[in-house]
XYZ file of C-alpha atoms in Angstrom:
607
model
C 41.421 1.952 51.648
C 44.601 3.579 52.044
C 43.258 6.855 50.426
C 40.068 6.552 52.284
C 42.147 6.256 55.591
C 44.408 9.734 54.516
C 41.167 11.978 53.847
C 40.175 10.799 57.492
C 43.113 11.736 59.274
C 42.749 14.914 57.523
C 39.662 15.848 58.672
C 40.536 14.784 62.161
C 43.522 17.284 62.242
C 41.456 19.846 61.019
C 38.651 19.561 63.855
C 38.859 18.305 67.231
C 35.733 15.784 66.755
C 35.947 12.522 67.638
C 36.687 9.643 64.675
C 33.510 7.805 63.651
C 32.703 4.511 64.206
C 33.850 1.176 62.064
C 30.885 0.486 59.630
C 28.962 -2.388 60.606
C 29.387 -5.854 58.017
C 26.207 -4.698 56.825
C 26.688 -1.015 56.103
C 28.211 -0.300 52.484
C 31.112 2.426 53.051
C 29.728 6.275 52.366
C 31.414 7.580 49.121
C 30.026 11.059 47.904
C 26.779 10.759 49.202
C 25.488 12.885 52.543
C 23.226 10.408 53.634
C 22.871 6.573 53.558
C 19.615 4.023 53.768
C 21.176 1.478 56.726
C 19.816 -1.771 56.940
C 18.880 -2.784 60.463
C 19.288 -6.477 61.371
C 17.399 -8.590 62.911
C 16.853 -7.683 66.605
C 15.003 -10.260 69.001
C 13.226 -7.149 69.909
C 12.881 -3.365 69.970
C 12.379 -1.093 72.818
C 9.232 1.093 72.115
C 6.174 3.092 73.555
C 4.300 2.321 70.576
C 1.237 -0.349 71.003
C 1.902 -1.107 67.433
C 3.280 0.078 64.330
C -0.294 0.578 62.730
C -2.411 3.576 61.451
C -5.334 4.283 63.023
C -7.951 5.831 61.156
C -11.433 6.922 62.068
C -14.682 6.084 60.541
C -17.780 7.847 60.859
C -21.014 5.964 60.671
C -24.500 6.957 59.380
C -26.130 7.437 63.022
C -23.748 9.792 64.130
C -21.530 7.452 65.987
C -17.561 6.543 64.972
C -15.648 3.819 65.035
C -11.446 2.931 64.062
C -10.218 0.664 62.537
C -6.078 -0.313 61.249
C -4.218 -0.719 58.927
C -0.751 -2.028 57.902
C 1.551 1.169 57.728
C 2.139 1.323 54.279
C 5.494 3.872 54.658
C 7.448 0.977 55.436
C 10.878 1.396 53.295
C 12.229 -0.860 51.128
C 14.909 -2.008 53.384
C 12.613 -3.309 56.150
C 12.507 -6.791 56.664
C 9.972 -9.009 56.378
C 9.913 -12.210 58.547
C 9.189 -15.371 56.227
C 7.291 -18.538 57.268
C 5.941 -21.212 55.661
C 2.018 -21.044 54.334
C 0.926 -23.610 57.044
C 2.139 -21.843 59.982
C 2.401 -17.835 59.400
C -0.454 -15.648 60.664
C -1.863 -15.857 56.691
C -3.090 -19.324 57.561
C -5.493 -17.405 60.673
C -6.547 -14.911 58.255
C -3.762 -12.148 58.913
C -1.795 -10.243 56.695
C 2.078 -10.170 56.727
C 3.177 -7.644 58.738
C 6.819 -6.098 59.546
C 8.663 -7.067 62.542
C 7.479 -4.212 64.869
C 4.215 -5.822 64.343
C 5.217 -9.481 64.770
C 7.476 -8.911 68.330
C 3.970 -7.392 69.719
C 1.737 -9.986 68.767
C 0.368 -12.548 71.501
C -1.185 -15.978 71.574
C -4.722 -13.954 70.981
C -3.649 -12.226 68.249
C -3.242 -15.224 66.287
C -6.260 -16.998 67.551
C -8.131 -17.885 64.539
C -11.517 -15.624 64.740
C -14.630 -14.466 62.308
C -13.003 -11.209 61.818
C -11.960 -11.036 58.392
C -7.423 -9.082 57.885
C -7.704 -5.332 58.606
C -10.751 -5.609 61.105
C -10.893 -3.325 64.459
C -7.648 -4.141 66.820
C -7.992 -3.528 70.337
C -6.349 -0.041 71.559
C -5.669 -1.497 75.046
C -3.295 -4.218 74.624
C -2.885 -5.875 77.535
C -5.679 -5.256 80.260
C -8.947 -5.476 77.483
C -11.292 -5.565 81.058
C -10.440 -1.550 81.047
C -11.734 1.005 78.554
C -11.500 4.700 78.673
C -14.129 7.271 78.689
C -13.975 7.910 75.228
C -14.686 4.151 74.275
C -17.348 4.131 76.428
C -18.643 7.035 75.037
C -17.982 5.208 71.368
C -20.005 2.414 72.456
C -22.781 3.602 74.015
C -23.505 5.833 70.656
C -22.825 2.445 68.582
C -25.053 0.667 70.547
C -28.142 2.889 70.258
C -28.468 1.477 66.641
C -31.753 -0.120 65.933
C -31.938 -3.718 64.950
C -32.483 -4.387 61.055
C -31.569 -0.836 60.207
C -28.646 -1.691 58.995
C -29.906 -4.708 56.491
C -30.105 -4.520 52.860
C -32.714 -5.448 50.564
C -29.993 -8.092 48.874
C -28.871 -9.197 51.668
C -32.059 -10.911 52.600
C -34.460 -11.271 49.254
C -36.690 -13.595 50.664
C -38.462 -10.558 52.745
C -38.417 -7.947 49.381
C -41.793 -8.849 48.565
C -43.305 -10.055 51.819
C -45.556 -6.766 51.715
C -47.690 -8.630 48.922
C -47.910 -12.244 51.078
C -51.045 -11.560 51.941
C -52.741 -10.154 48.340
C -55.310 -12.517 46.674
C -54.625 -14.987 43.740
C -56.622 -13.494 40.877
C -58.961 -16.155 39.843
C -59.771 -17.612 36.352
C -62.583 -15.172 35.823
C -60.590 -12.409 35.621
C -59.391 -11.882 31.803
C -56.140 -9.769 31.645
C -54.184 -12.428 33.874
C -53.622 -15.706 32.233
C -52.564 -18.896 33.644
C -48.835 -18.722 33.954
C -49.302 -15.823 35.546
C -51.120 -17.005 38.491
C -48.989 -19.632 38.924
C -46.536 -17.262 39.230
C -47.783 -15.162 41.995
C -49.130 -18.479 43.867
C -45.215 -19.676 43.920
C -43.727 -15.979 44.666
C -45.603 -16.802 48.142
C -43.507 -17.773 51.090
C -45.554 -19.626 53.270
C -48.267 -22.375 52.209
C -50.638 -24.184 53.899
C -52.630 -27.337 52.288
C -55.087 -29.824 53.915
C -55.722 -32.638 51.585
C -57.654 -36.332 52.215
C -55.378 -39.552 51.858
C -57.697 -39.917 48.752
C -56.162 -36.702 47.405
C -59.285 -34.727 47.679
C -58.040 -30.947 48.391
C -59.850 -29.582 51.234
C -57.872 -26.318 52.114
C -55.505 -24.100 50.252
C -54.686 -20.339 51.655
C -53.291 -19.783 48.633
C -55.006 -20.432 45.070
C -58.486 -22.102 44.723
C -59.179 -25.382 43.262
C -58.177 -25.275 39.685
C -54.691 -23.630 40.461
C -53.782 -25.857 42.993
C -55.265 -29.206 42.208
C -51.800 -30.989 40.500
C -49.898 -29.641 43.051
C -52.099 -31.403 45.838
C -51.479 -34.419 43.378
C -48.047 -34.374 43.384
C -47.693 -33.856 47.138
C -50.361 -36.758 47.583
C -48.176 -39.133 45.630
C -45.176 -38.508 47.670
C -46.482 -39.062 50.897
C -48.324 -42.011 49.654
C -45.232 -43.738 48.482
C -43.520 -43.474 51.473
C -46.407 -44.590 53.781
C -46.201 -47.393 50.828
C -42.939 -48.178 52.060
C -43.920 -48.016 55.889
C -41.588 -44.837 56.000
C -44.039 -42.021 56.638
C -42.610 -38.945 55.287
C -42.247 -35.802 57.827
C -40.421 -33.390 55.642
C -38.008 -32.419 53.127
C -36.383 -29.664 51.765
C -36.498 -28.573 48.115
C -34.246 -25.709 47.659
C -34.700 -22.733 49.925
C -38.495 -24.220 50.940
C -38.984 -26.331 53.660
C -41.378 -29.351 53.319
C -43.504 -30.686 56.867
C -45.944 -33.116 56.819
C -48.495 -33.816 59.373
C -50.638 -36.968 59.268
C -53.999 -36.808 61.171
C -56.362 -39.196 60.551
C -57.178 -39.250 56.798
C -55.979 -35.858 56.692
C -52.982 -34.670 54.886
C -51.842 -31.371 56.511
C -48.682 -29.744 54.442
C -46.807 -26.983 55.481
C -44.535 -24.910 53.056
C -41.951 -22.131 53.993
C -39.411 -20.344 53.302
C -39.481 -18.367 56.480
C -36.758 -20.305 58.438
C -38.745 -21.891 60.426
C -37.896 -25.384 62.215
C -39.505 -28.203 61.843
C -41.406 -28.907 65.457
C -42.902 -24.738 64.766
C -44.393 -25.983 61.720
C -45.695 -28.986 62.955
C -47.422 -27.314 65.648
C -49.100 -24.308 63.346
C -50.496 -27.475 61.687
C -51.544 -29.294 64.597
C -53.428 -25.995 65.527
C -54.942 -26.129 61.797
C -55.988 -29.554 62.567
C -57.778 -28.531 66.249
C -59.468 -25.751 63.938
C -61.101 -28.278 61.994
C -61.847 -30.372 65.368
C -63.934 -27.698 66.896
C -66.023 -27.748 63.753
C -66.519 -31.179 63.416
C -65.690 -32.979 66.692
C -63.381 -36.103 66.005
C -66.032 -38.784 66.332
C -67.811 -37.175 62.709
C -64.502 -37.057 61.422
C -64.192 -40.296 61.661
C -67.243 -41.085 60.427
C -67.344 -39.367 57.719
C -64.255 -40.926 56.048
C -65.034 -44.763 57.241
C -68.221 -44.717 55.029
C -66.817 -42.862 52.023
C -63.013 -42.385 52.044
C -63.276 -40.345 48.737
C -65.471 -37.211 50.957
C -65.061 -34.214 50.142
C -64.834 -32.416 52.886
C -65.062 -28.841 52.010
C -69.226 -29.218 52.350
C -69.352 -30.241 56.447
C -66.445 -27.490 56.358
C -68.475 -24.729 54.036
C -67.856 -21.601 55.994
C -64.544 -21.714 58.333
C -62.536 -20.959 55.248
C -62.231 -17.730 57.180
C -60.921 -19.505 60.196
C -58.630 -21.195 58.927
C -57.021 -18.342 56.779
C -56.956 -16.364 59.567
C -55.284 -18.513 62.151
C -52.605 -19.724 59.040
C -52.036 -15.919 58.179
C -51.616 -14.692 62.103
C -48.816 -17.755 61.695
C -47.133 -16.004 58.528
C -47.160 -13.047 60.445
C -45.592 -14.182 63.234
C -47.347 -15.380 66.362
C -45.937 -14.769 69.745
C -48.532 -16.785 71.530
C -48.344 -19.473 68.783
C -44.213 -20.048 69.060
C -44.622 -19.892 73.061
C -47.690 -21.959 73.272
C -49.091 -19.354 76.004
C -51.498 -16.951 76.191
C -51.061 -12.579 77.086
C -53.115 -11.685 79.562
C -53.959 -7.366 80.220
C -52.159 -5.662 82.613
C -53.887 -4.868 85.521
C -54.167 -4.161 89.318
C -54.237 -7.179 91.295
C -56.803 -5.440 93.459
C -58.858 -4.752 90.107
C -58.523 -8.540 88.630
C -59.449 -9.652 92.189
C -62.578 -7.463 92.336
C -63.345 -8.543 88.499
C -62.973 -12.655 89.637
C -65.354 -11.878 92.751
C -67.863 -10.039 90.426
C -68.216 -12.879 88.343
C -68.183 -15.550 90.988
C -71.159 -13.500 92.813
C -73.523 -13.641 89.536
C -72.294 -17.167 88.224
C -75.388 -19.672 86.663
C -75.072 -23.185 87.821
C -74.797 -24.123 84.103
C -71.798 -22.170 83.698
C -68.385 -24.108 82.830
C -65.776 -21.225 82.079
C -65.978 -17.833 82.133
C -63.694 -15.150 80.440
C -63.833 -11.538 79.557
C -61.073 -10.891 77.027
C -59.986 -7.274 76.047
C -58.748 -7.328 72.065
C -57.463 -10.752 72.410
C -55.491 -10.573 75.847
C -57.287 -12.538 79.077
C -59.035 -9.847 81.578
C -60.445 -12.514 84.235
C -61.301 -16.030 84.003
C -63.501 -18.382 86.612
C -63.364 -22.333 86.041
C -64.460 -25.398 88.206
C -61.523 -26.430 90.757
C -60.531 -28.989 89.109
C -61.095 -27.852 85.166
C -58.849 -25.661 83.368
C -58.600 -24.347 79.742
C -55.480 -25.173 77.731
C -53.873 -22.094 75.722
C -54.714 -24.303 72.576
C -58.251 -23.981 73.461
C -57.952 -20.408 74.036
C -56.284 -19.807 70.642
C -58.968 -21.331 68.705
C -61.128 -19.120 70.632
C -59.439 -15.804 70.527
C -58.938 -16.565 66.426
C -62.479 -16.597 65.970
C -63.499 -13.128 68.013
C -60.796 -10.982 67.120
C -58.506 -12.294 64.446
C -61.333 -13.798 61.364
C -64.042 -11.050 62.752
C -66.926 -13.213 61.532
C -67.942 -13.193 65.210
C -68.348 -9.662 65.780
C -69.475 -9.094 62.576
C -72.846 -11.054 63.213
C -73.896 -8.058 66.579
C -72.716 -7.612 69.837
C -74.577 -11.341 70.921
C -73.599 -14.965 69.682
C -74.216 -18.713 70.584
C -72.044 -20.745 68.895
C -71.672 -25.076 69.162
C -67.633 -25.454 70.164
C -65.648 -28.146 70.166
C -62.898 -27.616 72.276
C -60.244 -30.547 71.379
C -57.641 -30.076 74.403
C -60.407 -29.761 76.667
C -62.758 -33.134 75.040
C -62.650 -33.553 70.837
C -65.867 -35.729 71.209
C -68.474 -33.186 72.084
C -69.504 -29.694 71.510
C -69.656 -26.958 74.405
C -72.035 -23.757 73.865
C -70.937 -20.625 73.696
C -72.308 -17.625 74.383
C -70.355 -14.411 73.395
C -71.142 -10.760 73.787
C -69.351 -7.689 72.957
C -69.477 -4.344 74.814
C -70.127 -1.034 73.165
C -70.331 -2.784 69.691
C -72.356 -1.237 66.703
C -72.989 -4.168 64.518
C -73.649 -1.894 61.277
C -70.102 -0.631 61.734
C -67.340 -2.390 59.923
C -64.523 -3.798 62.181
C -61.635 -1.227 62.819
C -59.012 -3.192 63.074
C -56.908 -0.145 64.528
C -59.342 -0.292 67.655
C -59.072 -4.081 67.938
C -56.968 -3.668 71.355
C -59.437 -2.084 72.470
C -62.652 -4.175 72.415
C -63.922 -6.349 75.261
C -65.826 -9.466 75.085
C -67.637 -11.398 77.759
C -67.167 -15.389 76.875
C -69.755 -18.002 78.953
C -69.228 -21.724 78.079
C -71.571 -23.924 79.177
C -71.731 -27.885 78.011
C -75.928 -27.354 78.185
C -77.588 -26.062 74.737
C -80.289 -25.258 76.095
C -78.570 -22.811 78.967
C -78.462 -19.783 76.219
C -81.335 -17.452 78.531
C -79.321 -18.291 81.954
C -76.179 -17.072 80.477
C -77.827 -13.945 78.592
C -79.112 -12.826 82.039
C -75.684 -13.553 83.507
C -73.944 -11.837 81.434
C -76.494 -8.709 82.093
C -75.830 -8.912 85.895
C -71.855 -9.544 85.620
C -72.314 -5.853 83.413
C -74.218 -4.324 85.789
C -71.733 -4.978 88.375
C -68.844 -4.337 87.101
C -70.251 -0.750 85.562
C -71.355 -0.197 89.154
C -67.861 -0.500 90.392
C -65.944 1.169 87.781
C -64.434 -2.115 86.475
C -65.486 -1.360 82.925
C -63.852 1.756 82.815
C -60.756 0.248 83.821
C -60.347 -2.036 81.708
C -61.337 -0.277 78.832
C -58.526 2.297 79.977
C -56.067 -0.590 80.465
C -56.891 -1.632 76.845
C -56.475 1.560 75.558
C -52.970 2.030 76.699
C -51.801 -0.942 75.146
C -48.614 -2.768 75.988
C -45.553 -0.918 78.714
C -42.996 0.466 76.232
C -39.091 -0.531 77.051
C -38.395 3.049 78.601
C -41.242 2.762 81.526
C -40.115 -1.150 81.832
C -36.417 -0.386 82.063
C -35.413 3.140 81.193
C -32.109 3.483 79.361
C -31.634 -0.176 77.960
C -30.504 -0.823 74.640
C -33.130 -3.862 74.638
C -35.869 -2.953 71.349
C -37.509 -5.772 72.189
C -38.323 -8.847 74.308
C -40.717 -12.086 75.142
C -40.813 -13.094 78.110
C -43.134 -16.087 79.771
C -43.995 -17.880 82.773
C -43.751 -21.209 82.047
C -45.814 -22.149 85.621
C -48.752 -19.882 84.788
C -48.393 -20.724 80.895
C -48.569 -17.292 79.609
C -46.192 -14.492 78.607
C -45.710 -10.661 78.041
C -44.056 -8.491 75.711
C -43.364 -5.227 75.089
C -45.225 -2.564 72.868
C -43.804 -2.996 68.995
C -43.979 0.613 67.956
C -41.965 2.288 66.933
C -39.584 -0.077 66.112
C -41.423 -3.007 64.684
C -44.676 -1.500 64.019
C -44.739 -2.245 59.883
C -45.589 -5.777 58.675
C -42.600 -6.230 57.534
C -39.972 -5.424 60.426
C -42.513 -7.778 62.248
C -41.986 -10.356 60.594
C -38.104 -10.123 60.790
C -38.730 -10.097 64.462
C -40.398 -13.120 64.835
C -38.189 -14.900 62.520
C -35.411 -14.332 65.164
C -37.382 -15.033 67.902
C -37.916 -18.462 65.891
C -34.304 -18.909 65.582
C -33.657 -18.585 68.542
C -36.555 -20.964 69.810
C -35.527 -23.231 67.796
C -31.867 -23.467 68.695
C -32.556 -23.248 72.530
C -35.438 -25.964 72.238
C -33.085 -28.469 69.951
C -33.434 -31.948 70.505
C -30.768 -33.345 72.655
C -29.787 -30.049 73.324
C -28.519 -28.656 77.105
C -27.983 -25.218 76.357
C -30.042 -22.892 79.157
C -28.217 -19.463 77.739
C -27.735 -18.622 74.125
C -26.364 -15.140 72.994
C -26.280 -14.784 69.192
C -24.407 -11.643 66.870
C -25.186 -10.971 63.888
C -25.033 -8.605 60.734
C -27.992 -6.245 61.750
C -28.761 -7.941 65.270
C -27.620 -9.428 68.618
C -30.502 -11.598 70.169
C -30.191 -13.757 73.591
C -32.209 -16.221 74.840
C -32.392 -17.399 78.485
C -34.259 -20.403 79.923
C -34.494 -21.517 83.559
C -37.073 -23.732 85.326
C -39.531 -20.724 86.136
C -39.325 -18.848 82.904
C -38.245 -17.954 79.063
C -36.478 -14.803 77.722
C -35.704 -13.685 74.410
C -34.356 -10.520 73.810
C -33.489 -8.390 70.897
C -30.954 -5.591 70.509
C -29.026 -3.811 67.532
C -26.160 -4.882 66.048
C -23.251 -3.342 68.095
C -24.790 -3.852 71.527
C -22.206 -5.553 73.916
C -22.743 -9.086 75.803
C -22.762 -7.383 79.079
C -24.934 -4.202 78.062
C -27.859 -7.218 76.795
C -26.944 -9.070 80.185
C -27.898 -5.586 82.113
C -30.711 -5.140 80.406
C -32.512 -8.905 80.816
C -31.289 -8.557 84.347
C -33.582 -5.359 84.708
C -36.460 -6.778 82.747
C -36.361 -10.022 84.373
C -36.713 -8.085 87.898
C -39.656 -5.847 86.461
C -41.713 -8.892 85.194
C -40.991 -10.379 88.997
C -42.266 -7.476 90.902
C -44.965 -6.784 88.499
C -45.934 -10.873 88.228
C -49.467 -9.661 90.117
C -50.340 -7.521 87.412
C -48.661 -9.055 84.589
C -50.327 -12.701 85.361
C -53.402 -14.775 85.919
C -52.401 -16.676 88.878
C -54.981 -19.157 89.629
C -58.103 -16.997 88.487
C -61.778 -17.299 89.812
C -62.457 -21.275 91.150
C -65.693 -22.368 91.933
């Protein structure tokens, strides 16, 4: 020390600087070396402009939009300390990574709240006031937000949709050589979505998938389970065996079975099968179902049922599909003038038969106009059944452009038959059904409970023409028809909505959106209504009180909104915000108000 303290008052004579500073305890004395690593202590904090001692970097995204995200800054030196706590308490334990003390003096109760975002994810740039963002966040997230739903999903991220496209290709039967039996029992399980009808004496009646030989054990099996338990005076509703979920419906001496692997709850699949059930009702009223199992419980029921195969494939595939009217038990109705549905109503009133019950004139599947006795209406269930078998199986229409068909209509009375008569305008019965132009064809629909009222209704059905050609009516609705559903931009122009359901739960119907582009293929269609179904399901839970329900996820952010008057369900892409959704349902739920007149059938013809 002594020659350290000689060399300094040398150099102090020599220049007329001032003498340094005393080291600090920390600080090792400087020997020959210019410059020295100093180790700081620990401060309780550290004056600084910085928001925090992170990179930011910048990530550019596939649609053209960016995003940042930060990192730990990895030029700390070796001398920096690192604040140690134990595993239970330090921000490891929320699912942070150590950081130095910069980082730790600017971290508040938030930071540390334990979240789904997994170390590293996005930190806010505005610490402080987050209800603030700057232009060029705004501008971020308005790019981010224009992302479509489902476009950014994998294929392995969701295998249960890779081979959807082939749900609906036929089980090759025994008679064809080059596919042998394991084969075909292959396919019939790669389906994801089964329907069986079966007799309590384990008589198969309905399959849509595999014909009698193929699926005759498995009808045994199920037919043993449910027997056991009903043994037990348990009846079985459903179970779950792996990734498929079980329902069982008991009607009668009917077995109806419902498999999936869709994700669907257990009250949606009861109700597809209750609607299977009312399909088998309006064939066969309930009083010769009854019948025909008290004198021979062994029946097989697939003769008095010889023909609606088509019917009932048809209503379980629009199901597989996905079903808006199904999941909202309501019906769509075609937008129109309420000046022009008024005028419609009045036209039919003027040329109504005395044997007429209802009246309808449907326009590819959504209600035109309806007339009904004042004191009668038709449950959507009803109208289902009806709609399934003139636009959806096509057997109808197939047969010309004039049918009488026996009805049972269960909601309405499952004892007796009605009489239908149904005609189709502009139809070419030698021409194949397009089902491109199925929007787009109108039927006229008498019901009348008198079979022998087929002449009065022809000729009404001539004079409610002639009057409504007279006046133009036709026309319009065949224009209506033709442009389809409102698309999202003429509903609410600039919303980052894709897509939406909403219905009126008074008037028991509902509207929606057109699905192109967006949701146009079979598959992104399906993906759709799965969410919609998850989001039914949730909102509609048993012992539930939730009346708003806003859901993010990997390739989607959905909401769901339910009040006294109505239901929404919305759909947006992944990065759209809580409040850009809110705007949007705000604006839809306004247009659907204004346009209620047009959207609805309020009331209808009475007579």
């Amino acid at each position: 020390m002594a020659g350290s303290s000689r060399s300094s008052d040398d150099a102090s004579a020599q220049s007329d600087e001032r003498p340094p500073l005393p080291p600090r305890p920390s600080q090792a004395p400087e020997n020959d070396s210019a410059t020295a690593v100093m180790e700081r202590s620990h401060l309780p904090s550290k004056p600084t402009t910085a928001v925090s001692s992170m990179n930011i970097q910048t990530l550019s995204f596939p649609d053209g939009s960016r995003g940042t995200f930060s990192t730990a800054n990895e030029n700390t030196t070796g001398g920096t300390e690192q604040l140690s706590a134990p595993p239970s308490l330090g921000p490891a334990s929320f699912g942070f990574n150590p950081i130095g003390n910069d980082i730790d003096e600017s971290m508040s109760v938030m930071s540390l709240a334990p979240t789904l975002r997994p170390p590293g994810d996005l930190e806010s740039l505005l610490v402080g006031d987050i209800s603030k963002r700057s232009p060029a966040w705004a501008l971020l997230r308005s790019q981010s937000a224009a992302v479509q739903p489902f476009e950014t999903i994998r294929a392995e991220e969701n295998p249960i949709f890779s081979e959807f496209e082939r749900e609906f290709d036929d089980i090759p039967d025994e008679s064809e050589e080059s596919w042998n039996e394991e084969d075909r029992v292959k396919i019939w399980k790669s389906k994801l979505k089964h329907f069986m009808i079966l007799s309590s004496a384990g008589k198969p009646i309905y399959s849509r998938h595999g014909d009698l030989a193929l699926i005759n054990s498995s009808m045994g099996v199920v037919q043993t389970i449910i027997s056991f338990y009903e043994g037990a005076k348990n009846p079985l509703l459903g179970f779950m065996a792996g990734n498929a979920r079980f329902v069982i419906v008991t009607e009668g001496p009917l077995y109806f079975v419902a498999i999936s692997r869709l994700g669907e709850s257990d009250s949606q699949l009861r109700a597809q099968l209750d609607a299977l059930y009312m399909q088998i009702l309006s064939t066969l009223t309930l009083p010769a179902l009854t019948n025909i199992f008290a004198n021979r419980p062994s029946t097989d029921l697939r003769k008095p049922l010889q023909g609606t195969e088509t019917l009932l494939s048809s209503l379980a595939d629009s199901f597989t599909r996905g079903s808006p009217s199904a999941l909202l038990g309501a019906l769509e109705c075609l937008r129109l003038r309420k000046s022009h549905r008024l005028a419609i109503n009045n036209a039919f009133l003027r040329t109504r038969t005395d044997k007429l019950l209802y009246g309808l004139i449907v326009a590819g599947g959504r209600l035109v106009s309806v007339i009904r006795p004042r004191r009668h209406s038709l449950h959507p269930s009803d109208l289902q059944l009806i709609f399934n078998m003139l636009f959806e199986s096509g057997g109808v229409k197939a047969g010309g452009g004039e049918n009488w068909i026996p009805l049972c209509l269960p909601a309405f009375n499952n004892r007796g038959y009605l009489y239908m008569y149904v005609s189709f305008l502009d139809v070419d019965p030698e021409s194949e059904r397009d089902l491109s132009a199925a929007g787009e064809e109108i039927a006229i629909i008498l019901i009348s409970p008198d079979k022998e009222s087929f002449f009065a209704l022809q000729q009404m059905r001539d004079d409610v023409v002639a009057e409504l050609k007279k006046k133009g009516h036709i026309d319009i609705i065949k224009t209506a028809a033709k442009q389809g559903r409102p698309t999202l931009n003429e509903i609410a122009p600039g919303t980052h909505i894709s897509h939406f359901l909403f219905k009126s739960r008074a008037n028991v119907q509902f509207c929606m959106p057109a699905l192109l582009p967006a949701f146009a293929s079979l598959l992104s269609h399906r993906r759709l209504m799965s969410l919609y179904h998850n989001l039914h399901a949730t909102i509609h839970a048993k012992h539930t009180h939730m009346k708003v329900l806003h859901c993010v996820g990997a390739d989607t952010t959905s909401l769901a909104w339910i009040t006294p008057i109505f239901e929404f369900y919305c759909v947006a892409g992944p990065n759209a915000s809580r409040a850009v959704l809110t705007q949007g349902a705000n604006k839809i739920i306004q247009w659907a108000k204004r346009e209620e007149e047009r959207l609805f059938i309020i009331g209808g013809g009475v007579f």
